[in-house]
Amino acid sequence: MDILKFKGMWDEFTRRHPKFPLFLNAVTQNGITEGTILEIQVKQPNGTELTSNLKITKEDMELFQKLREMR
């Protein structure tokens, strides 16, 4: 049941933000591999900026594949 709820929430998210899944698809098609570094920056309305990065592991790649299969 949680998977169905997640699927519905993801579908709603992608309807609100249609470019984000396209961005993710482009990134994965162009080569997210183990060792790739992703950087995320958040700019809050009050002007605060937060930035972090992560290095993709084999386990992360497995998770991404499972998420793609759920679509």
Short mmCIF file of N, CA and C in Angstrom, two decimals:
data_model
loop_
_atom_site.label_atom_id
_atom_site.label_comp_id
_atom_site.label_asym_id
_atom_site.label_seq_id
_atom_site.Cartn_x
_atom_site.Cartn_y
_atom_site.Cartn_z
N MET A 1 0.82 -1.20 0.00
CA MET A 1 0.00 0.00 0.00
C MET A 1 0.86 1.26 0.00
N ASP A 2 1.97 1.24 0.73
CA ASP A 2 2.86 2.40 0.76
C ASP A 2 3.43 2.70 -0.63
N ILE A 3 3.69 1.65 -1.41
CA ILE A 3 4.23 1.85 -2.76
C ILE A 3 3.20 2.57 -3.63
N LEU A 4 1.94 2.19 -3.50
CA LEU A 4 0.89 2.85 -4.27
C LEU A 4 0.75 4.32 -3.86
N LYS A 5 0.86 4.59 -2.57
CA LYS A 5 0.79 5.96 -2.07
C LYS A 5 1.97 6.77 -2.62
N PHE A 6 3.15 6.17 -2.56
CA PHE A 6 4.34 6.84 -3.09
C PHE A 6 4.18 7.12 -4.57
N LYS A 7 3.69 6.15 -5.32
CA LYS A 7 3.49 6.33 -6.76
C LYS A 7 2.56 7.50 -7.04
N GLY A 8 1.45 7.58 -6.30
CA GLY A 8 0.52 8.69 -6.47
C GLY A 8 1.16 10.03 -6.15
N MET A 9 1.92 10.06 -5.07
CA MET A 9 2.59 11.30 -4.68
C MET A 9 3.62 11.70 -5.74
N TRP A 10 4.36 10.72 -6.26
CA TRP A 10 5.36 11.00 -7.29
C TRP A 10 4.67 11.53 -8.55
N ASP A 11 3.55 10.93 -8.92
CA ASP A 11 2.81 11.40 -10.10
C ASP A 11 2.36 12.85 -9.92
N GLU A 12 1.88 13.19 -8.74
CA GLU A 12 1.47 14.57 -8.46
C GLU A 12 2.68 15.51 -8.53
N PHE A 13 3.80 15.10 -7.96
CA PHE A 13 5.03 15.90 -7.98
C PHE A 13 5.45 16.18 -9.42
N THR A 14 5.43 15.15 -10.26
CA THR A 14 5.87 15.33 -11.64
C THR A 14 4.89 16.18 -12.44
N ARG A 15 3.62 16.18 -12.07
CA ARG A 15 2.67 17.09 -12.73
C ARG A 15 2.96 18.55 -12.34
N ARG A 16 3.35 18.77 -11.08
CA ARG A 16 3.67 20.13 -10.62
C ARG A 16 5.01 20.61 -11.15
N HIS A 17 5.94 19.70 -11.34
CA HIS A 17 7.31 20.03 -11.73
C HIS A 17 7.74 19.16 -12.92
N PRO A 18 7.13 19.34 -14.09
CA PRO A 18 7.38 18.43 -15.21
C PRO A 18 8.81 18.44 -15.73
N LYS A 19 9.55 19.50 -15.51
CA LYS A 19 10.93 19.54 -16.02
C LYS A 19 11.89 18.72 -15.16
N PHE A 20 11.54 18.49 -13.89
CA PHE A 20 12.46 17.78 -13.01
C PHE A 20 12.69 16.33 -13.46
N PRO A 21 11.65 15.55 -13.74
CA PRO A 21 11.91 14.19 -14.23
C PRO A 21 12.66 14.17 -15.56
N LEU A 22 12.39 15.16 -16.42
CA LEU A 22 13.12 15.25 -17.68
C LEU A 22 14.60 15.50 -17.42
N PHE A 23 14.89 16.37 -16.45
CA PHE A 23 16.27 16.64 -16.05
C PHE A 23 16.93 15.35 -15.54
N LEU A 24 16.22 14.63 -14.66
CA LEU A 24 16.77 13.39 -14.13
C LEU A 24 17.04 12.37 -15.23
N ASN A 25 16.11 12.26 -16.17
CA ASN A 25 16.31 11.34 -17.30
C ASN A 25 17.53 11.74 -18.12
N ALA A 26 17.68 13.02 -18.40
CA ALA A 26 18.83 13.49 -19.18
C ALA A 26 20.13 13.20 -18.45
N VAL A 27 20.13 13.43 -17.16
CA VAL A 27 21.34 13.18 -16.37
C VAL A 27 21.69 11.70 -16.39
N THR A 28 20.70 10.84 -16.17
CA THR A 28 20.99 9.41 -16.14
C THR A 28 21.40 8.88 -17.52
N GLN A 29 20.79 9.40 -18.57
CA GLN A 29 21.15 8.97 -19.92
C GLN A 29 22.56 9.43 -20.30
N ASN A 30 22.98 10.52 -19.71
CA ASN A 30 24.31 11.05 -20.03
C ASN A 30 25.39 10.57 -19.08
N GLY A 31 25.04 9.68 -18.17
CA GLY A 31 26.10 9.04 -17.46
C GLY A 31 26.26 9.21 -15.97
N ILE A 32 25.18 9.10 -15.20
CA ILE A 32 25.42 8.97 -13.76
C ILE A 32 25.96 7.57 -13.56
N THR A 33 27.14 7.51 -13.05
CA THR A 33 27.77 6.23 -12.76
C THR A 33 28.33 6.28 -11.34
N GLU A 34 28.71 5.14 -10.87
CA GLU A 34 29.35 5.10 -9.56
C GLU A 34 30.54 6.07 -9.57
N GLY A 35 30.63 6.90 -8.56
CA GLY A 35 31.71 7.88 -8.49
C GLY A 35 31.30 9.28 -8.94
N THR A 36 30.13 9.39 -9.61
CA THR A 36 29.63 10.71 -10.03
C THR A 36 29.32 11.53 -8.78
N ILE A 37 29.60 12.81 -8.82
CA ILE A 37 29.29 13.70 -7.70
C ILE A 37 28.10 14.57 -8.08
N LEU A 38 27.06 14.54 -7.25
CA LEU A 38 25.90 15.39 -7.42
C LEU A 38 25.98 16.53 -6.42
N GLU A 39 25.70 17.74 -6.89
CA GLU A 39 25.69 18.89 -6.00
C GLU A 39 24.28 19.47 -6.00
N ILE A 40 23.79 19.78 -4.82
CA ILE A 40 22.44 20.31 -4.65
C ILE A 40 22.55 21.65 -3.95
N GLN A 41 21.86 22.65 -4.52
CA GLN A 41 21.83 23.97 -3.90
C GLN A 41 20.38 24.36 -3.67
N VAL A 42 20.11 24.85 -2.47
CA VAL A 42 18.77 25.31 -2.10
C VAL A 42 18.86 26.79 -1.75
N LYS A 43 18.00 27.59 -2.39
CA LYS A 43 17.92 29.01 -2.09
C LYS A 43 16.55 29.26 -1.47
N GLN A 44 16.54 29.62 -0.20
CA GLN A 44 15.29 29.85 0.52
C GLN A 44 14.79 31.26 0.28
N PRO A 45 13.47 31.48 0.44
CA PRO A 45 12.90 32.80 0.21
C PRO A 45 13.56 33.91 1.04
N ASN A 46 14.09 33.56 2.21
CA ASN A 46 14.71 34.58 3.06
C ASN A 46 16.16 34.89 2.66
N GLY A 47 16.63 34.26 1.58
CA GLY A 47 17.98 34.54 1.09
C GLY A 47 19.03 33.53 1.53
N THR A 48 18.70 32.66 2.45
CA THR A 48 19.63 31.63 2.90
C THR A 48 19.91 30.65 1.77
N GLU A 49 21.17 30.31 1.59
CA GLU A 49 21.57 29.33 0.59
C GLU A 49 22.26 28.16 1.27
N LEU A 50 21.86 26.97 0.90
CA LEU A 50 22.46 25.75 1.42
C LEU A 50 22.95 24.91 0.24
N THR A 51 24.16 24.39 0.36
CA THR A 51 24.72 23.58 -0.71
C THR A 51 25.34 22.33 -0.11
N SER A 52 25.13 21.21 -0.79
CA SER A 52 25.73 19.96 -0.36
C SER A 52 26.04 19.13 -1.60
N ASN A 53 26.88 18.12 -1.43
CA ASN A 53 27.13 17.21 -2.54
C ASN A 53 27.26 15.80 -2.01
N LEU A 54 27.11 14.85 -2.93
CA LEU A 54 27.26 13.45 -2.56
C LEU A 54 27.89 12.70 -3.71
N LYS A 55 28.62 11.67 -3.36
CA LYS A 55 29.28 10.84 -4.35
C LYS A 55 28.44 9.57 -4.51
N ILE A 56 28.04 9.27 -5.75
CA ILE A 56 27.16 8.15 -6.03
C ILE A 56 27.89 6.82 -5.81
N THR A 57 27.21 5.94 -5.10
CA THR A 57 27.75 4.61 -4.82
C THR A 57 27.01 3.56 -5.65
N LYS A 58 27.51 2.35 -5.64
CA LYS A 58 26.85 1.23 -6.33
C LYS A 58 25.43 1.05 -5.80
N GLU A 59 25.26 1.15 -4.49
CA GLU A 59 23.95 1.00 -3.88
C GLU A 59 22.98 2.10 -4.33
N ASP A 60 23.49 3.31 -4.49
CA ASP A 60 22.67 4.41 -4.99
C ASP A 60 22.17 4.09 -6.40
N MET A 61 23.04 3.55 -7.23
CA MET A 61 22.67 3.19 -8.60
C MET A 61 21.56 2.15 -8.60
N GLU A 62 21.63 1.20 -7.68
CA GLU A 62 20.58 0.18 -7.57
C GLU A 62 19.25 0.82 -7.18
N LEU A 63 19.27 1.78 -6.26
CA LEU A 63 18.06 2.49 -5.86
C LEU A 63 17.47 3.25 -7.04
N PHE A 64 18.29 3.96 -7.80
CA PHE A 64 17.80 4.71 -8.96
C PHE A 64 17.13 3.78 -9.96
N GLN A 65 17.72 2.61 -10.15
CA GLN A 65 17.14 1.64 -11.10
C GLN A 65 15.76 1.19 -10.60
N LYS A 66 15.63 0.90 -9.33
CA LYS A 66 14.34 0.48 -8.75
C LYS A 66 13.30 1.59 -8.91
N LEU A 67 13.69 2.83 -8.70
CA LEU A 67 12.75 3.94 -8.85
C LEU A 67 12.28 4.07 -10.30
N ARG A 68 13.21 3.88 -11.24
CA ARG A 68 12.82 3.94 -12.66
C ARG A 68 11.84 2.83 -13.01
N GLU A 69 12.04 1.66 -12.43
CA GLU A 69 11.16 0.53 -12.70
C GLU A 69 9.75 0.73 -12.15
N MET A 70 9.62 1.59 -11.14
CA MET A 70 8.33 1.83 -10.52
C MET A 70 7.42 2.73 -11.37
N ARG A 71 7.97 3.44 -12.33
CA ARG A 71 7.17 4.37 -13.12
C ARG A 71 6.13 3.67 -13.92
#
